[in-house]
């Protein structure tokens, strides 16, 4: 990244000349729009806060929320452009959309949504997961789109015979703005397995799925329902006049802009951390968390704890994905914030999080959290064998209850579920990792989460200067990549190394032996205590009446 401070008039000239790229990502709690210039710096941004809700017992976002949120985030970014540079945003060099991977958006021939959007958070597809994983001898996690489709078939849901197209959230938005039923190969790999050689769906698996008795009865074949996978750098269609109006109801934005293939948040996380080469990896932490490593070869055995997805370039990557990460942590921080305000000393979010996080690595904390245990499960967690979630904090009567130990337990517990799958890759399969990069807002407080993650994985963790940029920035970079795919010997990894991250600064935290031992002790207690979590699921209602 180039670290210079252009004058506003120079940036305004870039905006007028279309030397920009826009990335918009639909995260679990925020839709964010990031506009970058040709030196990969964020020059404007906007966002919209939202949250999933339960609809008929399943986590969902409504169609109305999707479009309201998109338009609000875009308008906020466009206002940022006008306020900073005096320019009305009428043209953008390239645009790309990304979103939470997986889930189920099913449409009929008329393009109408058949059932409410079923997000990746839902864990009601265990039967489909087990049957398809056994059939393919390839892990098909509960949240994958094909698992949702097959579970609907197994449940004999009325809508399945009407399905004409299924896609992800990013694919849905892209389709409505361009008319193209396509998907970035990384996002597609979370719908149905991808062959890393052909960069398209595994042909033999398609045949096996269609041959299932329940599927053979349907009026469709799976390959006809899925979006076409595209590798990074491929033109994925143009913004239509209707699409421009849908994105920007003010009418200022003009159609004809070429869009990048829509990607999933795993792919944008890899891009934002420069982790698309073989033997590199990243940990992308938000409402959910996943640890990914780009693999040298396929895994030797089927491991339900490890997803096999691809990079935006189509290379195979192993992923340990946990549904739960910051939701419970944020709730506790919010409680401390309320106390600070009630005491007459309110704290801004940066100071609040920073103060609490730093307590977790203070000199007086116990490396093993002093006997405190936390379970951060707001929703179900496959890695822990939980169909639902109930956030819990547990301690024995002799546990060392201190602020530092409490916050350390919060952070340790947040990283514990994802460690289960990562241990399978590194310890059971011997997957080699040359570098592991932390990515997400939790890493903005210097050192804390980085140091704890190093202890959890017992490996050095690098955090780059772009760590807080997020997936929207990564998607903007993928959109910019469309300008550079015709360059000699250009590939995504070389483009990121040579252009985007050429001058990026970073810090690295190596694992401390006491922290590693403390985390392992905590982790053993965490796993042994999981029956407590199951008891809470049985005793505490999911929804408050």
Short mmCIF file of C-alpha atoms in Angstrom, two decimals:
data_model
loop_
_atom_site.label_atom_id
_atom_site.label_comp_id
_atom_site.label_asym_id
_atom_site.label_seq_id
_atom_site.Cartn_x
_atom_site.Cartn_y
_atom_site.Cartn_z
CA UNK A 1 0.00 0.00 0.00
CA UNK A 2 1.17 3.50 -0.77
CA UNK A 3 1.17 5.66 2.33
CA UNK A 4 0.90 9.22 1.04
CA UNK A 5 -1.59 11.95 1.75
CA UNK A 6 -2.97 13.29 -1.51
CA UNK A 7 -4.69 16.66 -1.39
CA UNK A 8 -8.50 16.49 -1.60
CA UNK A 9 -8.43 17.96 -5.11
CA UNK A 10 -6.17 15.15 -6.32
CA UNK A 11 -8.54 12.54 -4.91
CA UNK A 12 -11.48 14.40 -6.45
CA UNK A 13 -9.72 14.09 -9.82
CA UNK A 14 -9.39 10.34 -9.31
CA UNK A 15 -13.09 10.11 -8.48
CA UNK A 16 -14.04 12.01 -11.64
CA UNK A 17 -11.71 9.81 -13.69
CA UNK A 18 -13.07 6.56 -12.32
CA UNK A 19 -9.73 5.58 -10.75
CA UNK A 20 -11.66 4.01 -7.88
CA UNK A 21 -13.08 0.69 -6.76
CA UNK A 22 -16.02 0.09 -4.44
CA UNK A 23 -16.46 -2.91 -2.18
CA UNK A 24 -19.67 -3.50 -0.23
CA UNK A 25 -19.84 -6.36 2.25
CA UNK A 26 -22.89 -7.67 4.09
CA UNK A 27 -21.56 -8.74 7.47
CA UNK A 28 -23.56 -10.26 10.30
CA UNK A 29 -23.99 -6.97 12.16
CA UNK A 30 -23.01 -4.34 9.61
CA UNK A 31 -23.22 -3.62 5.91
CA UNK A 32 -20.13 -1.63 4.97
CA UNK A 33 -19.24 0.25 1.79
CA UNK A 34 -15.59 1.16 1.17
CA UNK A 35 -14.34 3.24 -1.76
CA UNK A 36 -10.61 2.97 -2.51
CA UNK A 37 -8.39 4.83 -4.94
CA UNK A 38 -5.71 3.38 -7.21
CA UNK A 39 -3.23 3.23 -4.31
CA UNK A 40 -5.64 1.03 -2.29
CA UNK A 41 -6.35 3.61 0.37
CA UNK A 42 -9.87 4.05 1.72
CA UNK A 43 -11.06 7.46 0.53
CA UNK A 44 -14.70 7.16 1.64
CA UNK A 45 -16.88 4.75 3.55
CA UNK A 46 -20.37 4.23 4.88
CA UNK A 47 -22.20 1.60 6.84
CA UNK A 48 -25.52 0.34 8.11
CA UNK A 49 -26.10 -1.61 11.32
CA UNK A 50 -28.37 -4.62 11.25
CA UNK A 51 -28.91 -7.92 13.02
CA UNK A 52 -30.40 -11.30 12.22
CA UNK A 53 -33.73 -12.25 13.75
CA UNK A 54 -35.53 -15.52 14.33
CA UNK A 55 -38.30 -16.28 11.86
CA UNK A 56 -40.15 -19.54 12.42
CA UNK A 57 -37.22 -20.65 14.57
CA UNK A 58 -34.58 -19.91 11.90
CA UNK A 59 -32.11 -17.03 11.74
CA UNK A 60 -32.93 -14.65 8.90
CA UNK A 61 -32.72 -11.16 7.43
CA UNK A 62 -35.72 -9.90 5.46
CA UNK A 63 -35.54 -8.92 1.79
CA UNK A 64 -36.57 -5.41 2.78
CA UNK A 65 -33.67 -5.20 5.27
CA UNK A 66 -31.19 -6.28 2.60
CA UNK A 67 -32.09 -3.49 0.20
CA UNK A 68 -32.64 -0.83 2.83
CA UNK A 69 -29.24 -1.65 4.32
CA UNK A 70 -27.48 -1.65 0.97
CA UNK A 71 -28.96 1.68 -0.07
CA UNK A 72 -28.21 3.25 3.31
CA UNK A 73 -24.57 2.09 3.34
CA UNK A 74 -24.06 3.29 -0.23
CA UNK A 75 -25.71 6.66 0.46
CA UNK A 76 -23.55 7.14 3.55
CA UNK A 77 -20.43 6.45 1.49
CA UNK A 78 -21.58 8.78 -1.30
CA UNK A 79 -22.23 11.53 1.26
CA UNK A 80 -18.73 10.95 2.60
CA UNK A 81 -17.38 11.51 -0.92
CA UNK A 82 -19.32 14.74 -1.32
CA UNK A 83 -18.44 16.12 2.11
CA UNK A 84 -14.72 15.34 1.75
CA UNK A 85 -14.11 16.09 -1.92
CA UNK A 86 -17.12 18.04 -3.18
CA UNK A 87 -17.98 15.41 -5.78
CA UNK A 88 -21.32 13.80 -6.57
CA UNK A 89 -20.59 10.13 -7.13
CA UNK A 90 -21.85 9.37 -10.65
CA UNK A 91 -19.29 6.78 -11.78
CA UNK A 92 -17.01 4.22 -10.10
CA UNK A 93 -14.18 2.31 -11.78
CA UNK A 94 -15.31 -1.13 -10.63
CA UNK A 95 -17.70 -2.49 -7.99
CA UNK A 96 -17.82 -5.76 -6.07
CA UNK A 97 -20.19 -7.24 -3.49
CA UNK A 98 -19.38 -9.73 -0.79
CA UNK A 99 -21.33 -11.19 2.10
CA UNK A 100 -21.64 -13.86 4.72
CA UNK A 101 -21.10 -17.17 2.96
CA UNK A 102 -23.42 -20.17 2.76
CA UNK A 103 -27.09 -20.07 3.73
CA UNK A 104 -30.08 -20.51 1.48
CA UNK A 105 -31.81 -18.10 -0.86
CA UNK A 106 -34.18 -20.03 -3.13
CA UNK A 107 -36.14 -18.48 -6.02
CA UNK A 108 -38.83 -19.65 -8.42
CA UNK A 109 -38.90 -19.13 -12.19
CA UNK A 110 -40.36 -15.64 -11.71
CA UNK A 111 -37.44 -14.66 -9.49
CA UNK A 112 -39.55 -14.57 -6.34
CA UNK A 113 -38.06 -15.64 -3.00
CA UNK A 114 -39.74 -18.90 -1.98
CA UNK A 115 -38.90 -18.93 1.75
CA UNK A 116 -37.26 -16.37 4.06
CA UNK A 117 -33.47 -16.18 3.73
CA UNK A 118 -31.89 -18.90 5.88
CA UNK A 119 -28.49 -17.70 7.07
CA UNK A 120 -25.29 -19.60 7.83
CA UNK A 121 -26.18 -19.39 11.55
CA UNK A 122 -28.83 -22.09 11.25
CA UNK A 123 -27.91 -25.58 12.39
CA UNK A 124 -31.14 -27.38 11.52
CA UNK A 125 -29.50 -29.32 8.66
CA UNK A 126 -27.59 -32.00 10.58
CA UNK A 127 -29.28 -34.88 8.74
CA UNK A 128 -28.36 -33.42 5.35
CA UNK A 129 -24.81 -32.71 6.55
CA UNK A 130 -24.31 -36.30 7.68
CA UNK A 131 -25.82 -37.94 4.59
CA UNK A 132 -24.05 -35.75 2.06
CA UNK A 133 -20.68 -35.94 3.83
CA UNK A 134 -20.97 -39.74 3.81
CA UNK A 135 -22.09 -39.80 0.18
CA UNK A 136 -19.26 -37.59 -1.10
CA UNK A 137 -16.66 -38.54 1.53
CA UNK A 138 -16.16 -34.80 1.67
CA UNK A 139 -17.27 -32.57 4.51
CA UNK A 140 -20.53 -30.77 3.74
CA UNK A 141 -21.09 -28.49 6.76
CA UNK A 142 -24.55 -27.75 8.10
CA UNK A 143 -24.48 -24.14 6.90
CA UNK A 144 -23.65 -24.93 3.24
CA UNK A 145 -26.30 -24.09 0.67
CA UNK A 146 -26.58 -27.65 -0.65
CA UNK A 147 -27.17 -28.89 2.90
CA UNK A 148 -30.03 -26.42 3.29
CA UNK A 149 -31.50 -27.48 -0.04
CA UNK A 150 -31.23 -31.19 0.72
CA UNK A 151 -32.66 -30.75 4.22
CA UNK A 152 -35.67 -28.96 2.71
CA UNK A 153 -36.10 -31.95 0.38
CA UNK A 154 -35.80 -34.43 3.26
CA UNK A 155 -38.35 -32.39 5.22
CA UNK A 156 -40.69 -32.49 2.20
CA UNK A 157 -41.08 -28.72 2.29
CA UNK A 158 -43.74 -27.52 -0.09
CA UNK A 159 -41.49 -25.06 -1.94
CA UNK A 160 -38.74 -27.42 -3.14
CA UNK A 161 -40.49 -28.47 -6.35
CA UNK A 162 -40.70 -24.80 -7.37
CA UNK A 163 -37.00 -24.00 -6.92
CA UNK A 164 -35.42 -22.59 -10.07
CA UNK A 165 -32.28 -20.92 -8.63
CA UNK A 166 -30.38 -20.89 -5.35
CA UNK A 167 -27.59 -18.53 -4.40
CA UNK A 168 -25.86 -16.75 -1.53
CA UNK A 169 -26.55 -13.25 -0.23
CA UNK A 170 -23.72 -11.75 -2.31
CA UNK A 171 -24.90 -13.66 -5.38
CA UNK A 172 -28.47 -12.43 -4.86
CA UNK A 173 -27.48 -8.77 -4.68
CA UNK A 174 -25.16 -9.12 -7.70
CA UNK A 175 -27.90 -10.86 -9.72
CA UNK A 176 -30.43 -8.12 -9.06
CA UNK A 177 -27.95 -5.38 -10.01
CA UNK A 178 -26.54 -7.03 -13.16
CA UNK A 179 -28.95 -9.74 -14.23
CA UNK A 180 -26.08 -12.27 -14.04
CA UNK A 181 -26.46 -15.55 -12.11
CA UNK A 182 -22.77 -15.88 -11.25
CA UNK A 183 -20.66 -16.18 -8.11
CA UNK A 184 -17.03 -15.84 -7.16
CA UNK A 185 -15.49 -19.30 -6.94
CA UNK A 186 -14.67 -18.83 -3.24
CA UNK A 187 -18.29 -18.07 -2.37
CA UNK A 188 -19.47 -20.86 -4.68
CA UNK A 189 -17.25 -23.31 -2.80
CA UNK A 190 -19.47 -22.76 0.25
CA UNK A 191 -22.54 -23.75 -1.73
CA UNK A 192 -21.26 -26.97 -3.33
CA UNK A 193 -17.76 -28.52 -3.50
CA UNK A 194 -15.39 -27.02 -6.08
CA UNK A 195 -12.79 -28.95 -8.09
CA UNK A 196 -9.57 -26.88 -7.68
CA UNK A 197 -8.33 -28.11 -11.07
CA UNK A 198 -11.33 -27.06 -13.15
CA UNK A 199 -12.40 -24.18 -10.84
CA UNK A 200 -16.00 -25.33 -11.11
CA UNK A 201 -18.29 -27.71 -9.23
CA UNK A 202 -17.10 -31.29 -8.63
CA UNK A 203 -18.70 -33.12 -11.56
CA UNK A 204 -18.86 -36.52 -9.86
CA UNK A 205 -20.52 -35.03 -6.78
CA UNK A 206 -23.16 -33.37 -8.96
CA UNK A 207 -23.99 -36.75 -10.47
CA UNK A 208 -24.10 -38.45 -7.07
CA UNK A 209 -26.43 -35.78 -5.69
CA UNK A 210 -28.81 -35.98 -8.66
CA UNK A 211 -28.91 -39.77 -8.29
CA UNK A 212 -30.26 -39.65 -4.74
CA UNK A 213 -33.79 -41.05 -4.64
CA UNK A 214 -35.27 -37.90 -3.08
CA UNK A 215 -33.54 -35.66 -5.64
CA UNK A 216 -34.37 -37.82 -8.67
CA UNK A 217 -38.03 -37.15 -7.89
CA UNK A 218 -37.56 -33.39 -8.24
CA UNK A 219 -38.26 -31.49 -11.49
CA UNK A 220 -34.73 -30.03 -11.45
CA UNK A 221 -31.09 -31.05 -11.44
CA UNK A 222 -28.67 -29.46 -8.98
CA UNK A 223 -26.32 -28.10 -11.65
CA UNK A 224 -29.21 -26.10 -13.14
CA UNK A 225 -29.94 -24.42 -9.80
CA UNK A 226 -26.43 -23.20 -8.96
CA UNK A 227 -24.76 -19.93 -10.04
CA UNK A 228 -21.81 -20.11 -12.43
CA UNK A 229 -18.47 -19.90 -10.54
CA UNK A 230 -15.98 -17.26 -11.68
CA UNK A 231 -12.36 -16.78 -10.61
CA UNK A 232 -11.07 -13.41 -9.40
CA UNK A 233 -10.27 -10.99 -12.20
CA UNK A 234 -13.13 -12.16 -14.42
CA UNK A 235 -15.71 -9.63 -15.56
CA UNK A 236 -19.01 -10.57 -13.92
CA UNK A 237 -21.38 -8.28 -15.80
CA UNK A 238 -22.32 -4.62 -15.83
CA UNK A 239 -24.52 -2.52 -13.59
CA UNK A 240 -27.86 -2.23 -15.35
CA UNK A 241 -30.03 0.88 -15.35
CA UNK A 242 -32.42 -0.88 -12.98
CA UNK A 243 -29.49 -2.01 -10.85
CA UNK A 244 -28.07 1.51 -10.63
CA UNK A 245 -31.42 2.82 -9.43
CA UNK A 246 -31.69 -0.03 -6.92
CA UNK A 247 -28.23 0.70 -5.51
CA UNK A 248 -28.58 4.49 -5.62
CA UNK A 249 -32.23 5.61 -5.62
CA UNK A 250 -31.08 9.24 -5.97
CA UNK A 251 -30.32 8.53 -9.62
CA UNK A 252 -26.81 9.98 -9.52
CA UNK A 253 -24.98 6.72 -10.18
CA UNK A 254 -24.81 5.81 -13.84
CA UNK A 255 -25.12 2.26 -15.25
CA UNK A 256 -22.49 0.41 -17.26
CA UNK A 257 -19.95 -0.12 -14.47
CA UNK A 258 -18.21 -3.51 -14.72
CA UNK A 259 -18.57 -5.64 -11.58
CA UNK A 260 -16.22 -8.19 -10.06
CA UNK A 261 -17.44 -11.69 -9.22
CA UNK A 262 -19.37 -11.51 -5.91
CA UNK A 263 -17.38 -13.17 -3.15
CA UNK A 264 -17.84 -14.55 0.34
CA UNK A 265 -16.40 -13.10 3.52
CA UNK A 266 -13.80 -15.89 3.68
CA UNK A 267 -12.37 -14.80 0.33
CA UNK A 268 -12.33 -11.11 1.16
CA UNK A 269 -10.65 -11.95 4.46
CA UNK A 270 -7.91 -13.82 2.58
CA UNK A 271 -7.40 -10.86 0.26
CA UNK A 272 -7.38 -8.31 3.09
CA UNK A 273 -4.63 -10.29 4.85
CA UNK A 274 -2.62 -11.19 1.73
CA UNK A 275 -3.22 -14.88 2.43
CA UNK A 276 -4.01 -16.45 -0.94
CA UNK A 277 -0.70 -18.26 -1.50
CA UNK A 278 -0.19 -21.91 -0.59
CA UNK A 279 0.90 -22.39 3.07
CA UNK A 280 -0.38 -18.96 4.09
CA UNK A 281 -3.37 -18.50 6.34
CA UNK A 282 -5.53 -16.01 8.14
CA UNK A 283 -7.90 -15.75 11.05
CA UNK A 284 -10.88 -13.54 10.23
CA UNK A 285 -12.72 -12.57 13.38
CA UNK A 286 -16.11 -10.91 13.68
CA UNK A 287 -19.53 -12.14 14.75
CA UNK A 288 -18.28 -15.51 13.55
CA UNK A 289 -14.66 -16.56 13.19
CA UNK A 290 -12.76 -18.73 10.78
CA UNK A 291 -9.15 -19.81 10.49
CA UNK A 292 -8.00 -20.67 6.98
CA UNK A 293 -4.89 -22.19 5.45
CA UNK A 294 -4.29 -22.50 1.70
CA UNK A 295 -3.46 -26.17 1.19
CA UNK A 296 -0.69 -27.82 -0.79
CA UNK A 297 -2.93 -30.83 -1.47
CA UNK A 298 -6.27 -32.33 -0.47
CA UNK A 299 -6.63 -33.67 3.07
CA UNK A 300 -5.99 -37.38 3.53
CA UNK A 301 -9.23 -38.07 5.41
CA UNK A 302 -12.74 -36.72 5.90
CA UNK A 303 -12.82 -34.35 8.88
CA UNK A 304 -16.20 -32.87 9.84
CA UNK A 305 -14.35 -30.09 11.72
CA UNK A 306 -12.70 -28.75 8.55
CA UNK A 307 -14.45 -27.09 5.59
CA UNK A 308 -12.76 -27.31 2.22
CA UNK A 309 -13.36 -24.08 0.33
CA UNK A 310 -11.29 -22.13 -2.18
CA UNK A 311 -9.51 -18.83 -2.46
CA UNK A 312 -11.00 -16.27 -4.88
CA UNK A 313 -8.47 -17.67 -7.39
CA UNK A 314 -9.85 -21.20 -6.96
CA UNK A 315 -7.07 -22.80 -4.88
CA UNK A 316 -8.14 -25.23 -2.15
CA UNK A 317 -8.14 -23.98 1.44
CA UNK A 318 -8.95 -25.67 4.73
CA UNK A 319 -11.19 -23.69 7.07
CA UNK A 320 -12.17 -24.10 10.69
CA UNK A 321 -15.34 -22.06 11.08
CA UNK A 322 -17.09 -21.23 14.34
CA UNK A 323 -20.53 -19.62 14.31
CA UNK A 324 -19.88 -17.69 17.53
CA UNK A 325 -17.21 -15.14 18.30
CA UNK A 326 -17.87 -11.56 19.42
CA UNK A 327 -21.61 -11.51 20.22
CA UNK A 328 -21.23 -12.60 23.84
CA UNK A 329 -18.04 -10.59 24.28
CA UNK A 330 -19.77 -7.45 22.99
CA UNK A 331 -22.69 -8.01 25.36
CA UNK A 332 -20.36 -8.11 28.39
CA UNK A 333 -18.43 -5.06 27.20
CA UNK A 334 -21.74 -3.27 26.78
CA UNK A 335 -22.63 -4.13 30.37
CA UNK A 336 -19.37 -2.62 31.61
CA UNK A 337 -20.10 0.43 29.46
CA UNK A 338 -23.46 0.84 31.15
CA UNK A 339 -21.76 0.67 34.54
CA UNK A 340 -19.22 3.31 33.50
CA UNK A 341 -22.02 5.61 32.36
CA UNK A 342 -24.06 4.99 35.51
CA UNK A 343 -21.04 5.85 37.64
CA UNK A 344 -20.72 9.21 35.91
CA UNK A 345 -17.65 8.31 33.83
CA UNK A 346 -18.91 7.24 30.40
CA UNK A 347 -16.31 5.82 28.01
CA UNK A 348 -16.23 5.93 24.24
CA UNK A 349 -16.12 2.46 22.61
CA UNK A 350 -12.41 2.62 21.83
CA UNK A 351 -11.47 3.45 25.41
CA UNK A 352 -13.94 0.93 26.82
CA UNK A 353 -12.73 -1.99 24.72
CA UNK A 354 -9.10 -0.98 25.10
CA UNK A 355 -9.30 -0.80 28.89
CA UNK A 356 -11.05 -4.15 29.23
CA UNK A 357 -8.87 -5.94 26.66
CA UNK A 358 -5.62 -4.73 28.21
CA UNK A 359 -6.77 -6.10 31.57
CA UNK A 360 -6.70 -9.58 29.99
CA UNK A 361 -2.92 -9.50 29.52
CA UNK A 362 -1.96 -7.51 32.63
CA UNK A 363 0.84 -8.81 34.85
CA UNK A 364 -1.54 -9.89 37.63
CA UNK A 365 -3.74 -12.25 35.56
CA UNK A 366 -3.53 -16.02 35.80
CA UNK A 367 -2.35 -17.59 32.56
CA UNK A 368 -5.22 -20.13 32.75
CA UNK A 369 -7.87 -17.50 33.66
CA UNK A 370 -7.88 -18.51 37.32
CA UNK A 371 -10.47 -21.26 36.91
CA UNK A 372 -13.08 -19.11 35.14
CA UNK A 373 -14.89 -20.57 32.14
CA UNK A 374 -17.02 -18.83 29.54
CA UNK A 375 -19.19 -20.27 26.78
CA UNK A 376 -19.84 -17.69 24.02
CA UNK A 377 -22.58 -19.61 22.22
CA UNK A 378 -25.40 -17.31 21.10
CA UNK A 379 -26.30 -19.74 18.34
CA UNK A 380 -25.60 -23.41 17.66
CA UNK A 381 -22.01 -24.56 17.16
CA UNK A 382 -21.23 -27.64 15.08
CA UNK A 383 -17.60 -27.76 16.24
CA UNK A 384 -18.80 -28.14 19.82
CA UNK A 385 -21.69 -30.48 18.97
CA UNK A 386 -24.37 -27.93 19.89
CA UNK A 387 -27.61 -27.52 17.96
CA UNK A 388 -28.44 -24.25 19.75
CA UNK A 389 -26.59 -21.79 21.95
CA UNK A 390 -26.96 -20.25 25.41
CA UNK A 391 -24.21 -17.80 26.48
CA UNK A 392 -22.84 -18.85 29.87
CA UNK A 393 -20.23 -17.73 32.38
CA UNK A 394 -19.21 -20.42 34.88
CA UNK A 395 -16.81 -20.55 37.82
CA UNK A 396 -16.06 -22.69 40.81
CA UNK A 397 -16.35 -21.20 44.31
CA UNK A 398 -12.56 -21.07 44.66
CA UNK A 399 -11.90 -19.55 41.21
CA UNK A 400 -9.88 -16.34 41.13
CA UNK A 401 -12.58 -13.86 40.08
CA UNK A 402 -10.84 -10.69 38.90
CA UNK A 403 -11.44 -8.28 36.03
CA UNK A 404 -8.31 -9.45 34.24
CA UNK A 405 -9.18 -13.13 34.58
CA UNK A 406 -12.77 -12.46 33.52
CA UNK A 407 -11.74 -10.65 30.33
CA UNK A 408 -9.05 -13.23 29.64
CA UNK A 409 -11.70 -15.97 29.92
CA UNK A 410 -13.91 -14.02 27.53
CA UNK A 411 -11.15 -13.83 24.92
CA UNK A 412 -9.93 -17.39 25.49
CA UNK A 413 -13.45 -18.74 25.10
CA UNK A 414 -14.04 -16.72 21.93
CA UNK A 415 -11.04 -18.39 20.27
CA UNK A 416 -11.71 -21.88 21.67
CA UNK A 417 -14.30 -23.20 19.16
CA UNK A 418 -12.19 -22.32 16.11
CA UNK A 419 -9.17 -23.99 17.71
CA UNK A 420 -10.92 -27.36 17.47
CA UNK A 421 -10.79 -27.42 13.67
CA UNK A 422 -7.40 -25.75 13.45
CA UNK A 423 -5.90 -28.48 15.66
CA UNK A 424 -7.29 -31.09 13.26
CA UNK A 425 -5.48 -29.47 10.33
CA UNK A 426 -2.13 -28.83 11.99
CA UNK A 427 -1.92 -31.76 14.41
CA UNK A 428 -3.88 -34.53 12.67
CA UNK A 429 -3.22 -33.72 9.01
CA UNK A 430 0.16 -32.05 9.39
CA UNK A 431 -0.86 -28.98 7.38
CA UNK A 432 2.11 -26.61 7.12
CA UNK A 433 1.62 -22.90 7.78
CA UNK A 434 4.31 -20.39 6.81
CA UNK A 435 2.38 -17.36 8.04
CA UNK A 436 -0.89 -16.69 9.86
CA UNK A 437 -2.45 -13.24 9.78
CA UNK A 438 -5.08 -11.88 12.18
CA UNK A 439 -7.85 -9.82 10.62
CA UNK A 440 -10.86 -7.99 12.04
CA UNK A 441 -11.83 -5.23 14.43
CA UNK A 442 -10.82 -7.23 17.52
CA UNK A 443 -7.18 -6.73 16.50
CA UNK A 444 -7.40 -2.92 16.57
CA UNK A 445 -6.49 -2.87 20.27
CA UNK A 446 -2.73 -3.37 19.94
CA UNK A 447 -1.25 -6.70 21.00
CA UNK A 448 -4.11 -8.16 23.08
CA UNK A 449 -6.10 -10.42 20.72
CA UNK A 450 -2.94 -11.04 18.72
CA UNK A 451 -1.10 -12.33 21.79
CA UNK A 452 -4.02 -14.54 22.86
CA UNK A 453 -4.46 -16.00 19.38
CA UNK A 454 -0.73 -16.81 19.27
CA UNK A 455 -1.25 -18.78 22.49
CA UNK A 456 -4.35 -20.56 21.14
CA UNK A 457 -2.66 -21.75 17.94
CA UNK A 458 0.90 -21.85 19.32
CA UNK A 459 2.14 -20.02 16.25
CA UNK A 460 3.27 -16.46 15.48
CA UNK A 461 0.41 -14.15 14.53
CA UNK A 462 0.96 -11.21 12.23
CA UNK A 463 -1.37 -8.23 12.15
CA UNK A 464 -1.06 -5.90 9.20
CA UNK A 465 -1.79 -2.19 9.02
CA UNK A 466 -4.93 -3.15 7.08
CA UNK A 467 -6.25 -5.42 9.88
CA UNK A 468 -9.24 -3.22 10.66
CA UNK A 469 -10.10 -2.46 7.01
CA UNK A 470 -12.33 -5.49 6.85
CA UNK A 471 -13.91 -7.48 4.09
CA UNK A 472 -15.41 -4.51 2.28
CA UNK A 473 -11.89 -3.21 1.66
CA UNK A 474 -10.84 -6.69 0.53
CA UNK A 475 -13.76 -6.75 -1.91
CA UNK A 476 -12.79 -3.32 -3.22
CA UNK A 477 -9.29 -4.70 -3.87
CA UNK A 478 -10.81 -7.63 -5.79
CA UNK A 479 -12.81 -5.11 -7.83
CA UNK A 480 -9.62 -3.15 -8.58
CA UNK A 481 -7.95 -6.41 -9.66
CA UNK A 482 -10.10 -6.28 -12.80
CA UNK A 483 -7.77 -3.53 -14.06
CA UNK A 484 -4.67 -5.73 -13.73
CA UNK A 485 -5.53 -9.24 -14.91
CA UNK A 486 -4.08 -8.68 -18.38
CA UNK A 487 -0.66 -7.69 -17.11
CA UNK A 488 2.22 -10.05 -17.87
CA UNK A 489 2.33 -13.01 -15.47
CA UNK A 490 -0.43 -11.45 -13.41
CA UNK A 491 -2.08 -13.64 -10.82
CA UNK A 492 -3.91 -12.70 -7.65
CA UNK A 493 -1.06 -13.59 -5.26
CA UNK A 494 1.51 -11.61 -7.28
CA UNK A 495 -0.87 -8.68 -7.61
CA UNK A 496 -1.38 -8.55 -3.84
CA UNK A 497 2.35 -8.87 -3.10
CA UNK A 498 3.57 -6.48 -5.77
CA UNK A 499 0.91 -3.81 -5.66
CA UNK A 500 -1.50 -3.84 -2.74
CA UNK A 501 0.80 -4.83 0.15
CA UNK A 502 4.17 -3.72 -1.20
CA UNK A 503 4.62 -1.08 1.51
CA UNK A 504 2.26 -2.36 4.20
CA UNK A 505 3.53 -2.38 7.78
CA UNK A 506 2.84 -5.19 10.23
CA UNK A 507 3.54 -6.44 13.74
CA UNK A 508 4.07 -10.04 14.83
CA UNK A 509 3.43 -11.62 18.22
CA UNK A 510 5.16 -14.92 18.92
CA UNK A 511 3.55 -17.38 21.37
CA UNK A 512 4.60 -17.05 25.00
CA UNK A 513 5.18 -20.45 26.65
CA UNK A 514 3.20 -19.53 29.79
CA UNK A 515 0.30 -18.26 27.67
CA UNK A 516 0.32 -21.44 25.56
CA UNK A 517 0.25 -23.66 28.66
CA UNK A 518 -2.47 -21.50 30.22
CA UNK A 519 -4.60 -21.65 27.09
CA UNK A 520 -4.27 -25.43 26.84
CA UNK A 521 -5.37 -25.80 30.46
CA UNK A 522 -8.32 -23.49 29.88
CA UNK A 523 -9.18 -25.31 26.65
CA UNK A 524 -9.27 -28.68 28.43
CA UNK A 525 -11.69 -27.26 31.05
CA UNK A 526 -13.73 -25.65 28.26
CA UNK A 527 -14.23 -28.98 26.46
CA UNK A 528 -14.89 -30.99 29.62
CA UNK A 529 -17.53 -28.48 30.68
CA UNK A 530 -19.56 -28.57 27.45
CA UNK A 531 -22.28 -30.71 29.11
CA UNK A 532 -23.04 -27.57 31.19
CA UNK A 533 -23.86 -25.78 27.94
CA UNK A 534 -26.09 -28.63 26.81
CA UNK A 535 -27.92 -28.55 30.13
CA UNK A 536 -28.57 -24.83 29.66
CA UNK A 537 -29.96 -25.50 26.16
CA UNK A 538 -32.36 -28.01 27.68
CA UNK A 539 -33.39 -25.72 30.54
CA UNK A 540 -33.40 -22.17 29.12
CA UNK A 541 -35.90 -21.24 26.36
CA UNK A 542 -34.38 -20.01 23.08
CA UNK A 543 -36.82 -17.14 22.76
CA UNK A 544 -38.06 -14.83 25.49
CA UNK A 545 -41.84 -14.79 25.62
#
